[in-house]
Short mmCIF file of N, CA and C in Angstrom, two decimals:
data_model
loop_
_atom_site.label_atom_id
_atom_site.label_comp_id
_atom_site.label_asym_id
_atom_site.label_seq_id
_atom_site.Cartn_x
_atom_site.Cartn_y
_atom_site.Cartn_z
N MET A 1 -20.16 147.57 -183.64
CA MET A 1 -19.69 146.26 -183.28
C MET A 1 -20.19 146.13 -181.91
N PHE A 2 -20.38 144.64 -181.67
CA PHE A 2 -21.08 144.25 -180.39
C PHE A 2 -20.18 143.12 -179.79
N THR A 3 -20.58 142.84 -178.54
CA THR A 3 -20.04 141.71 -177.89
C THR A 3 -20.73 140.40 -177.70
N GLY A 4 -22.16 140.47 -177.96
CA GLY A 4 -22.91 139.39 -177.69
C GLY A 4 -23.42 139.13 -176.31
N ILE A 5 -23.04 140.01 -175.43
CA ILE A 5 -23.61 139.93 -174.12
C ILE A 5 -24.73 140.93 -173.99
N ILE A 6 -25.93 140.25 -173.88
CA ILE A 6 -27.20 140.99 -173.87
C ILE A 6 -27.38 141.83 -172.73
N GLU A 7 -27.69 143.12 -172.92
CA GLU A 7 -27.86 144.13 -171.84
C GLU A 7 -29.23 144.15 -171.27
N GLY A 8 -30.19 143.68 -172.09
CA GLY A 8 -31.56 143.74 -171.60
C GLY A 8 -32.62 143.24 -172.60
N LEU A 9 -33.80 143.14 -172.21
CA LEU A 9 -34.98 142.83 -173.11
C LEU A 9 -35.75 144.13 -173.30
N ALA A 10 -36.27 144.21 -174.41
CA ALA A 10 -37.18 145.38 -174.87
C ALA A 10 -38.36 144.84 -175.55
N GLU A 11 -39.46 145.63 -175.35
CA GLU A 11 -40.62 145.26 -176.02
C GLU A 11 -40.91 145.81 -177.43
N VAL A 12 -41.31 144.97 -178.33
CA VAL A 12 -41.66 145.52 -179.74
C VAL A 12 -42.96 146.26 -179.49
N LYS A 13 -43.02 147.54 -179.91
CA LYS A 13 -44.20 148.30 -179.79
C LYS A 13 -45.01 148.26 -181.02
N SER A 14 -44.29 148.19 -182.16
CA SER A 14 -45.12 148.09 -183.46
C SER A 14 -44.21 147.64 -184.50
N ILE A 15 -44.78 146.90 -185.49
CA ILE A 15 -44.04 146.54 -186.73
C ILE A 15 -45.00 146.65 -187.85
N GLY A 16 -44.44 147.19 -188.97
CA GLY A 16 -45.26 147.25 -190.22
C GLY A 16 -44.49 147.61 -191.37
N LYS A 17 -45.05 147.64 -192.50
CA LYS A 17 -44.53 147.94 -193.80
C LYS A 17 -44.01 149.44 -193.73
N ALA A 18 -42.85 149.57 -194.44
CA ALA A 18 -42.16 150.95 -194.47
C ALA A 18 -43.02 151.84 -195.48
N ARG A 19 -43.08 153.00 -195.28
CA ARG A 19 -43.72 154.02 -196.17
C ARG A 19 -42.64 154.64 -197.01
N LYS A 20 -41.42 154.71 -196.67
CA LYS A 20 -40.40 155.21 -197.43
C LYS A 20 -39.82 154.27 -198.41
N LYS A 21 -39.52 154.84 -199.54
CA LYS A 21 -38.81 154.09 -200.46
C LYS A 21 -37.38 153.57 -199.88
N GLY A 22 -36.91 152.41 -200.20
CA GLY A 22 -35.60 151.99 -199.81
C GLY A 22 -35.71 151.13 -198.43
N ALA A 23 -36.90 151.04 -197.81
CA ALA A 23 -36.99 150.32 -196.61
C ALA A 23 -38.17 149.39 -196.79
N ASP A 24 -38.07 148.17 -196.17
CA ASP A 24 -39.16 147.19 -196.26
C ASP A 24 -40.13 147.33 -195.01
N THR A 25 -39.46 147.29 -193.88
CA THR A 25 -40.15 147.18 -192.69
C THR A 25 -39.74 148.33 -191.59
N VAL A 26 -40.66 148.71 -190.88
CA VAL A 26 -40.34 149.63 -189.73
C VAL A 26 -40.75 149.00 -188.35
N VAL A 27 -39.89 149.04 -187.49
CA VAL A 27 -40.16 148.47 -186.12
C VAL A 27 -39.89 149.44 -185.11
N GLN A 28 -40.72 149.60 -184.13
CA GLN A 28 -40.55 150.50 -183.04
C GLN A 28 -40.44 149.53 -181.77
N VAL A 29 -39.37 149.83 -180.90
CA VAL A 29 -39.05 149.02 -179.85
C VAL A 29 -38.94 150.10 -178.62
N ARG A 30 -39.69 149.61 -177.56
CA ARG A 30 -39.59 150.36 -176.28
C ARG A 30 -38.32 149.99 -175.46
N LEU A 31 -37.33 150.69 -175.60
CA LEU A 31 -36.02 150.37 -174.98
C LEU A 31 -36.05 150.60 -173.45
N GLY A 32 -36.79 151.56 -173.07
CA GLY A 32 -36.75 151.88 -171.59
C GLY A 32 -35.76 153.00 -171.34
N PRO A 33 -35.91 153.66 -170.20
CA PRO A 33 -34.98 154.77 -169.90
C PRO A 33 -33.48 154.41 -169.78
N ARG A 34 -33.17 153.25 -169.24
CA ARG A 34 -31.71 152.82 -169.08
C ARG A 34 -31.15 152.65 -170.50
N MET A 35 -31.74 151.89 -171.35
CA MET A 35 -31.18 151.47 -172.68
C MET A 35 -31.12 152.67 -173.66
N SER A 36 -32.18 153.67 -173.50
CA SER A 36 -32.22 154.68 -174.29
C SER A 36 -31.38 156.00 -173.88
N ARG A 37 -30.82 155.85 -172.70
CA ARG A 37 -30.08 156.94 -172.17
C ARG A 37 -28.82 157.24 -173.02
N GLY A 38 -28.70 158.39 -173.55
CA GLY A 38 -27.66 158.90 -174.42
C GLY A 38 -27.75 158.47 -175.90
N LEU A 39 -28.80 157.66 -176.15
CA LEU A 39 -29.00 157.18 -177.55
C LEU A 39 -29.48 158.37 -178.43
N LYS A 40 -28.94 158.37 -179.65
CA LYS A 40 -29.34 159.47 -180.68
C LYS A 40 -29.62 158.83 -182.00
N VAL A 41 -30.43 159.36 -182.80
CA VAL A 41 -30.69 159.18 -184.14
C VAL A 41 -29.34 158.85 -184.95
N GLY A 42 -29.24 157.73 -185.53
CA GLY A 42 -27.96 157.35 -186.26
C GLY A 42 -27.15 156.35 -185.50
N ASP A 43 -27.49 156.19 -184.19
CA ASP A 43 -26.70 155.18 -183.35
C ASP A 43 -27.07 153.74 -183.76
N SER A 44 -26.19 152.86 -183.60
CA SER A 44 -26.40 151.40 -183.86
C SER A 44 -26.92 150.68 -182.56
N VAL A 45 -27.92 149.84 -182.76
CA VAL A 45 -28.40 148.99 -181.59
C VAL A 45 -28.43 147.57 -182.17
N CYS A 46 -28.07 146.59 -181.42
CA CYS A 46 -28.20 145.28 -181.83
C CYS A 46 -29.49 144.66 -181.33
N ILE A 47 -30.33 144.29 -182.22
CA ILE A 47 -31.73 143.68 -181.75
C ILE A 47 -31.65 142.25 -182.23
N ASN A 48 -31.86 141.34 -181.35
CA ASN A 48 -31.80 139.91 -181.66
C ASN A 48 -30.64 139.56 -182.65
N GLY A 49 -29.51 140.19 -182.43
CA GLY A 49 -28.30 139.90 -183.25
C GLY A 49 -28.15 140.75 -184.44
N ALA A 50 -29.16 141.58 -184.88
CA ALA A 50 -29.01 142.39 -186.15
C ALA A 50 -28.61 143.72 -185.74
N CYS A 51 -27.64 144.29 -186.34
CA CYS A 51 -27.17 145.68 -186.14
C CYS A 51 -28.21 146.65 -186.89
N LEU A 52 -29.06 147.38 -186.08
CA LEU A 52 -29.97 148.34 -186.67
C LEU A 52 -29.56 149.69 -186.35
N THR A 53 -29.92 150.66 -187.24
CA THR A 53 -29.78 152.10 -187.01
C THR A 53 -30.93 152.77 -186.42
N VAL A 54 -30.81 153.55 -185.37
CA VAL A 54 -31.97 154.29 -184.90
C VAL A 54 -32.33 155.42 -185.85
N THR A 55 -33.64 155.30 -186.36
CA THR A 55 -34.00 156.39 -187.38
C THR A 55 -35.02 157.45 -186.78
N LYS A 56 -35.50 157.11 -185.52
CA LYS A 56 -36.31 157.96 -184.89
C LYS A 56 -36.34 157.68 -183.38
N LEU A 57 -36.44 158.68 -182.46
CA LEU A 57 -36.28 158.36 -181.15
C LEU A 57 -37.36 159.20 -180.29
N SER A 58 -38.03 158.56 -179.39
CA SER A 58 -38.89 159.40 -178.52
C SER A 58 -38.58 159.00 -177.14
N LYS A 59 -38.20 160.07 -176.28
CA LYS A 59 -37.94 159.80 -174.91
C LYS A 59 -39.17 159.58 -174.09
N LYS A 60 -40.31 159.99 -174.72
CA LYS A 60 -41.58 159.73 -174.02
C LYS A 60 -41.73 158.24 -174.07
N ASP A 61 -42.97 157.81 -173.48
CA ASP A 61 -43.28 156.39 -173.63
C ASP A 61 -42.26 155.38 -173.43
N GLY A 62 -41.37 155.65 -172.40
CA GLY A 62 -40.38 154.75 -171.94
C GLY A 62 -39.08 154.59 -172.95
N GLY A 63 -38.85 155.57 -173.74
CA GLY A 63 -37.71 155.61 -174.53
C GLY A 63 -37.89 154.62 -175.73
N THR A 64 -38.77 155.01 -176.79
CA THR A 64 -39.05 154.15 -177.95
C THR A 64 -38.09 154.58 -179.08
N ALA A 65 -37.49 153.61 -179.71
CA ALA A 65 -36.67 153.87 -180.83
C ALA A 65 -37.36 153.13 -182.06
N GLN A 66 -37.16 153.75 -183.24
CA GLN A 66 -37.69 153.26 -184.53
C GLN A 66 -36.44 152.85 -185.36
N PHE A 67 -36.61 151.70 -186.02
CA PHE A 67 -35.58 151.14 -186.82
C PHE A 67 -36.26 150.79 -188.23
N GLU A 68 -35.65 151.01 -189.29
CA GLU A 68 -35.99 150.77 -190.64
C GLU A 68 -35.25 149.53 -191.13
N LEU A 69 -35.98 148.49 -191.67
CA LEU A 69 -35.28 147.18 -192.03
C LEU A 69 -35.33 147.07 -193.49
N VAL A 70 -34.32 146.81 -194.20
CA VAL A 70 -34.34 146.56 -195.68
C VAL A 70 -34.81 145.23 -195.78
N ALA A 71 -35.17 144.80 -197.07
CA ALA A 71 -35.72 143.43 -197.29
C ALA A 71 -34.65 142.23 -196.87
N GLU A 72 -33.28 142.51 -197.12
CA GLU A 72 -32.26 141.64 -196.78
C GLU A 72 -32.33 141.33 -195.30
N THR A 73 -32.52 142.26 -194.45
CA THR A 73 -32.61 142.05 -193.00
C THR A 73 -33.84 141.35 -192.71
N VAL A 74 -34.94 141.51 -193.26
CA VAL A 74 -36.11 140.75 -193.07
C VAL A 74 -36.05 139.25 -193.40
N ARG A 75 -35.29 139.20 -194.55
CA ARG A 75 -35.10 137.71 -195.09
C ARG A 75 -34.11 136.85 -194.26
N ARG A 76 -33.04 137.50 -193.77
CA ARG A 76 -32.04 136.74 -193.11
C ARG A 76 -32.15 136.61 -191.55
N THR A 77 -32.92 137.40 -191.00
CA THR A 77 -33.15 137.37 -189.58
C THR A 77 -34.58 137.03 -189.12
N SER A 78 -34.85 136.82 -187.80
CA SER A 78 -36.04 136.57 -187.20
C SER A 78 -36.92 137.81 -187.13
N LEU A 79 -36.43 138.93 -187.43
CA LEU A 79 -37.24 140.20 -187.12
C LEU A 79 -38.40 140.38 -187.87
N GLY A 80 -38.41 139.74 -189.12
CA GLY A 80 -39.65 139.87 -189.90
C GLY A 80 -40.94 139.10 -189.26
N SER A 81 -40.62 138.15 -188.26
CA SER A 81 -41.77 137.50 -187.64
C SER A 81 -42.07 138.06 -186.30
N VAL A 82 -41.41 139.12 -185.75
CA VAL A 82 -41.77 139.55 -184.41
C VAL A 82 -43.06 140.29 -184.56
N LYS A 83 -43.81 140.31 -183.39
CA LYS A 83 -45.12 140.98 -183.26
C LYS A 83 -45.05 141.99 -182.12
N PRO A 84 -45.97 142.91 -182.11
CA PRO A 84 -46.11 143.89 -181.10
C PRO A 84 -46.37 143.13 -179.68
N GLY A 85 -45.60 143.39 -178.67
CA GLY A 85 -45.68 142.73 -177.37
C GLY A 85 -44.57 141.79 -177.24
N ASP A 86 -44.04 141.29 -178.34
CA ASP A 86 -42.73 140.41 -178.17
C ASP A 86 -41.63 141.04 -177.50
N ARG A 87 -40.88 140.30 -176.82
CA ARG A 87 -39.60 140.83 -176.30
C ARG A 87 -38.45 140.39 -177.15
N VAL A 88 -37.44 141.31 -177.33
CA VAL A 88 -36.26 141.08 -178.08
C VAL A 88 -35.02 141.39 -177.20
N ASN A 89 -33.88 140.71 -177.62
CA ASN A 89 -32.59 140.90 -177.00
C ASN A 89 -32.00 142.32 -177.40
N ILE A 90 -31.48 143.08 -176.55
CA ILE A 90 -30.92 144.31 -176.92
C ILE A 90 -29.44 144.41 -176.39
N GLU A 91 -28.54 145.02 -177.25
CA GLU A 91 -27.23 145.33 -176.85
C GLU A 91 -26.89 146.73 -177.50
N ARG A 92 -26.41 147.55 -176.80
CA ARG A 92 -25.81 148.90 -177.40
C ARG A 92 -24.39 148.54 -177.95
N SER A 93 -23.95 149.30 -178.77
CA SER A 93 -22.59 149.14 -179.47
C SER A 93 -21.49 149.18 -178.51
N MET A 94 -20.41 148.48 -178.78
CA MET A 94 -19.26 148.50 -177.91
C MET A 94 -18.62 149.83 -177.78
N LYS A 95 -17.95 150.13 -176.77
CA LYS A 95 -17.15 151.38 -176.53
C LYS A 95 -15.71 150.85 -176.62
N VAL A 96 -14.88 151.66 -177.45
CA VAL A 96 -13.47 151.28 -177.56
C VAL A 96 -12.83 151.52 -176.23
N GLY A 97 -12.00 150.53 -175.77
CA GLY A 97 -11.28 150.64 -174.54
C GLY A 97 -11.98 149.98 -173.42
N GLU A 98 -13.16 149.48 -173.51
CA GLU A 98 -13.82 148.80 -172.43
C GLU A 98 -13.58 147.35 -172.55
N ARG A 99 -13.92 146.70 -171.49
CA ARG A 99 -13.68 145.15 -171.45
C ARG A 99 -14.57 144.50 -172.48
N LEU A 100 -14.04 143.51 -173.14
CA LEU A 100 -14.87 142.75 -174.11
C LEU A 100 -15.22 141.42 -173.39
N GLU A 101 -16.42 141.25 -173.22
CA GLU A 101 -16.90 140.14 -172.45
C GLU A 101 -17.19 138.93 -173.24
N GLY A 102 -17.81 139.08 -174.36
CA GLY A 102 -18.26 137.99 -175.30
C GLY A 102 -17.27 137.61 -176.35
N HIS A 103 -17.74 137.80 -177.48
CA HIS A 103 -16.82 137.84 -178.72
C HIS A 103 -17.28 138.94 -179.62
N PHE A 104 -16.49 139.22 -180.72
CA PHE A 104 -16.81 140.26 -181.60
C PHE A 104 -18.05 139.76 -182.40
N VAL A 105 -19.08 140.61 -182.32
CA VAL A 105 -20.26 140.26 -183.11
C VAL A 105 -20.61 141.53 -183.97
N LEU A 106 -20.60 141.39 -185.26
CA LEU A 106 -20.71 142.46 -186.20
C LEU A 106 -22.26 142.90 -186.33
N GLY A 107 -23.18 142.01 -186.05
CA GLY A 107 -24.46 142.37 -186.27
C GLY A 107 -24.97 142.22 -187.71
N HIS A 108 -24.15 141.55 -188.45
CA HIS A 108 -24.47 141.26 -189.95
C HIS A 108 -24.91 139.78 -189.89
N VAL A 109 -26.22 139.57 -189.90
CA VAL A 109 -26.61 138.20 -189.67
C VAL A 109 -26.63 137.48 -190.92
N ASP A 110 -26.22 136.21 -190.91
CA ASP A 110 -25.97 135.36 -192.09
C ASP A 110 -27.24 134.51 -192.35
N GLY A 111 -28.07 134.10 -191.27
CA GLY A 111 -29.21 133.29 -191.46
C GLY A 111 -29.82 132.98 -190.24
N THR A 112 -30.82 132.11 -190.16
CA THR A 112 -31.61 131.75 -189.11
C THR A 112 -31.41 130.19 -188.89
N ALA A 113 -31.84 129.73 -187.70
CA ALA A 113 -31.88 128.36 -187.41
C ALA A 113 -33.14 128.05 -186.45
N ALA A 114 -33.63 126.84 -186.54
CA ALA A 114 -34.65 126.34 -185.79
C ALA A 114 -34.15 125.60 -184.58
N ILE A 115 -34.79 125.72 -183.32
CA ILE A 115 -34.44 124.92 -182.26
C ILE A 115 -34.99 123.50 -182.54
N LEU A 116 -34.02 122.56 -182.45
CA LEU A 116 -34.46 121.18 -182.59
C LEU A 116 -34.64 120.37 -181.35
N ASP A 117 -33.82 120.60 -180.34
CA ASP A 117 -33.88 119.88 -179.05
C ASP A 117 -33.32 120.65 -177.97
N ARG A 118 -33.86 120.40 -176.84
CA ARG A 118 -33.16 120.99 -175.55
C ARG A 118 -33.12 119.86 -174.56
N GLN A 119 -31.86 119.51 -174.33
CA GLN A 119 -31.42 118.38 -173.51
C GLN A 119 -30.85 118.87 -172.21
N GLU A 120 -31.54 118.55 -171.12
CA GLU A 120 -31.18 118.99 -169.83
C GLU A 120 -30.69 117.76 -168.96
N THR A 121 -29.54 118.05 -168.35
CA THR A 121 -28.91 117.10 -167.37
C THR A 121 -28.67 117.78 -166.10
N PRO A 122 -28.36 117.16 -165.17
CA PRO A 122 -27.99 117.83 -163.84
C PRO A 122 -26.84 118.84 -164.03
N SER A 123 -25.90 118.61 -165.04
CA SER A 123 -24.78 119.43 -165.13
C SER A 123 -24.79 120.49 -166.30
N GLU A 124 -25.81 120.36 -167.28
CA GLU A 124 -25.77 121.33 -168.43
C GLU A 124 -27.12 121.32 -169.06
N THR A 125 -27.38 122.35 -169.81
CA THR A 125 -28.52 122.39 -170.75
C THR A 125 -27.82 122.63 -172.16
N LYS A 126 -28.15 121.59 -173.02
CA LYS A 126 -27.61 121.68 -174.36
C LYS A 126 -28.77 121.99 -175.33
N MET A 127 -28.60 122.84 -176.19
CA MET A 127 -29.59 123.15 -177.26
C MET A 127 -29.10 122.91 -178.52
N TRP A 128 -29.82 122.16 -179.39
CA TRP A 128 -29.50 121.79 -180.79
C TRP A 128 -30.30 122.66 -181.76
N PHE A 129 -29.62 123.21 -182.79
CA PHE A 129 -30.27 123.93 -183.82
C PHE A 129 -30.04 123.44 -185.19
N GLN A 130 -30.95 123.51 -186.01
CA GLN A 130 -30.83 123.28 -187.47
C GLN A 130 -30.90 124.44 -188.27
N LEU A 131 -29.79 124.58 -189.01
CA LEU A 131 -29.67 125.90 -189.92
C LEU A 131 -30.76 125.83 -191.02
N ASP A 132 -31.26 127.03 -191.29
CA ASP A 132 -32.24 127.15 -192.43
C ASP A 132 -31.48 127.09 -193.75
N ASN A 133 -30.24 127.50 -193.72
CA ASN A 133 -29.37 127.45 -194.97
C ASN A 133 -28.09 126.52 -194.57
N ALA A 134 -28.11 125.29 -195.12
CA ALA A 134 -27.18 124.30 -194.82
C ALA A 134 -25.73 124.79 -195.11
N SER A 135 -25.60 125.63 -196.14
CA SER A 135 -24.16 126.07 -196.45
C SER A 135 -23.45 126.92 -195.32
N LEU A 136 -24.27 127.38 -194.39
CA LEU A 136 -23.67 128.12 -193.23
C LEU A 136 -22.88 127.31 -192.38
N ALA A 137 -23.21 126.04 -192.39
CA ALA A 137 -22.49 125.03 -191.53
C ALA A 137 -21.01 125.02 -191.64
N GLN A 138 -20.53 125.33 -192.84
CA GLN A 138 -19.05 125.39 -193.05
C GLN A 138 -18.33 126.45 -192.32
N SER A 139 -19.09 127.37 -191.81
CA SER A 139 -18.58 128.47 -191.06
C SER A 139 -18.51 128.11 -189.53
N LEU A 140 -19.04 127.09 -189.15
CA LEU A 140 -19.09 126.63 -187.71
C LEU A 140 -18.04 125.58 -187.42
N VAL A 141 -17.41 125.82 -186.23
CA VAL A 141 -16.45 124.85 -185.81
C VAL A 141 -16.67 124.61 -184.29
N GLU A 142 -16.34 123.51 -183.87
CA GLU A 142 -16.50 123.19 -182.43
C GLU A 142 -15.54 124.05 -181.70
N LYS A 143 -16.13 124.67 -180.62
CA LYS A 143 -15.42 125.60 -179.78
C LYS A 143 -15.26 126.93 -180.32
N GLY A 144 -15.84 127.16 -181.54
CA GLY A 144 -15.88 128.43 -182.13
C GLY A 144 -17.02 129.21 -181.47
N SER A 145 -17.21 130.50 -182.06
CA SER A 145 -18.18 131.42 -181.56
C SER A 145 -19.36 131.35 -182.46
N VAL A 146 -20.66 131.67 -181.95
CA VAL A 146 -21.75 131.81 -182.76
C VAL A 146 -22.62 132.69 -181.96
N ALA A 147 -23.45 133.60 -182.57
CA ALA A 147 -24.37 134.38 -181.98
C ALA A 147 -25.80 133.95 -182.33
N VAL A 148 -26.50 133.67 -181.39
CA VAL A 148 -28.00 133.19 -181.54
C VAL A 148 -28.91 134.29 -181.03
N ASP A 149 -29.59 134.98 -181.72
CA ASP A 149 -30.39 136.15 -181.26
C ASP A 149 -29.62 137.15 -180.55
N GLY A 150 -28.29 137.29 -180.95
CA GLY A 150 -27.29 138.29 -180.57
C GLY A 150 -26.58 137.87 -179.31
N ILE A 151 -26.90 136.67 -178.83
CA ILE A 151 -26.15 136.08 -177.56
C ILE A 151 -24.88 135.35 -178.09
N SER A 152 -23.88 135.73 -177.36
CA SER A 152 -22.49 135.12 -177.72
C SER A 152 -22.53 133.73 -177.02
N LEU A 153 -22.30 132.73 -177.90
CA LEU A 153 -22.35 131.46 -177.45
C LEU A 153 -21.15 130.60 -177.99
N THR A 154 -20.74 129.52 -177.45
CA THR A 154 -19.68 128.62 -177.88
C THR A 154 -20.16 127.36 -178.56
N VAL A 155 -19.86 127.03 -179.72
CA VAL A 155 -20.30 125.81 -180.36
C VAL A 155 -19.77 124.61 -179.73
N VAL A 156 -20.69 123.71 -179.38
CA VAL A 156 -20.24 122.42 -178.74
C VAL A 156 -19.94 121.44 -179.86
N ASP A 157 -21.12 121.17 -180.62
CA ASP A 157 -20.96 120.12 -181.70
C ASP A 157 -21.42 120.64 -182.96
N VAL A 158 -20.99 120.12 -184.10
CA VAL A 158 -21.44 120.40 -185.46
C VAL A 158 -21.64 119.13 -186.09
N ASP A 159 -22.81 118.89 -186.62
CA ASP A 159 -23.24 117.64 -187.31
C ASP A 159 -24.01 118.04 -188.57
N GLY A 160 -23.33 118.06 -189.58
CA GLY A 160 -23.97 118.46 -190.98
C GLY A 160 -24.55 119.81 -190.71
N ASP A 161 -25.79 120.00 -190.95
CA ASP A 161 -26.49 121.36 -190.90
C ASP A 161 -27.05 121.61 -189.52
N LYS A 162 -26.54 120.89 -188.45
CA LYS A 162 -26.99 121.06 -187.14
C LYS A 162 -25.86 121.44 -186.28
N PHE A 163 -26.14 122.12 -185.27
CA PHE A 163 -25.01 122.40 -184.20
C PHE A 163 -25.59 122.63 -182.76
N SER A 164 -24.77 122.44 -181.85
CA SER A 164 -25.28 122.53 -180.48
C SER A 164 -24.54 123.55 -179.71
N VAL A 165 -25.06 124.19 -178.61
CA VAL A 165 -24.50 124.96 -177.65
C VAL A 165 -24.86 124.55 -176.12
N SER A 166 -24.06 124.85 -175.27
CA SER A 166 -24.44 124.51 -173.91
C SER A 166 -24.65 125.97 -173.21
N LEU A 167 -25.72 125.95 -172.41
CA LEU A 167 -26.15 127.15 -171.88
C LEU A 167 -26.09 127.07 -170.31
N ILE A 168 -25.40 128.13 -169.66
CA ILE A 168 -25.39 128.19 -168.17
C ILE A 168 -26.78 128.84 -167.80
N PRO A 169 -27.09 128.59 -166.45
CA PRO A 169 -28.34 129.10 -166.04
C PRO A 169 -28.53 130.57 -166.10
N HIS A 170 -27.56 131.37 -166.06
CA HIS A 170 -27.62 132.83 -166.22
C HIS A 170 -28.21 133.08 -167.65
N THR A 171 -27.62 132.44 -168.68
CA THR A 171 -28.03 132.64 -170.09
C THR A 171 -29.49 132.26 -170.34
N LEU A 172 -29.88 131.11 -169.72
CA LEU A 172 -31.26 130.61 -169.79
C LEU A 172 -32.17 131.55 -169.20
#
């Protein structure tokens, strides 16, 4: 379980078809020494909002972790379109008894959305998204929580299959 408060950005080192039966894609992410400290095979890491399991770990090369993605993960997330060199949002799993800063994020991604518009005023930046699967809109409510690429955000508006969030400068 995660909070939606991004701890850092990591670089995608490689992505390709899985060679093992039961997996679709393998992605390697250079987490760096801070994010890989204490990490072990079998641990969960949230990458762009998706809960992934570390399947291989190398402390060399800046702390690189490997993750296997099933076809469902590739279909429902943006991870199937990342390329080597891309940066992804990273969050390590919650620790019981610590402060919860964002909201509960399971890391079970329901779908994707496209950015429609970015509206900037002196007092806020509002971003509008269009859901790729319109049926997901029934789960959105104004002032409810949504995670976009793993970032905990508050829904401002819901209009059919579109929704907006307002972003503070720190989040941007």
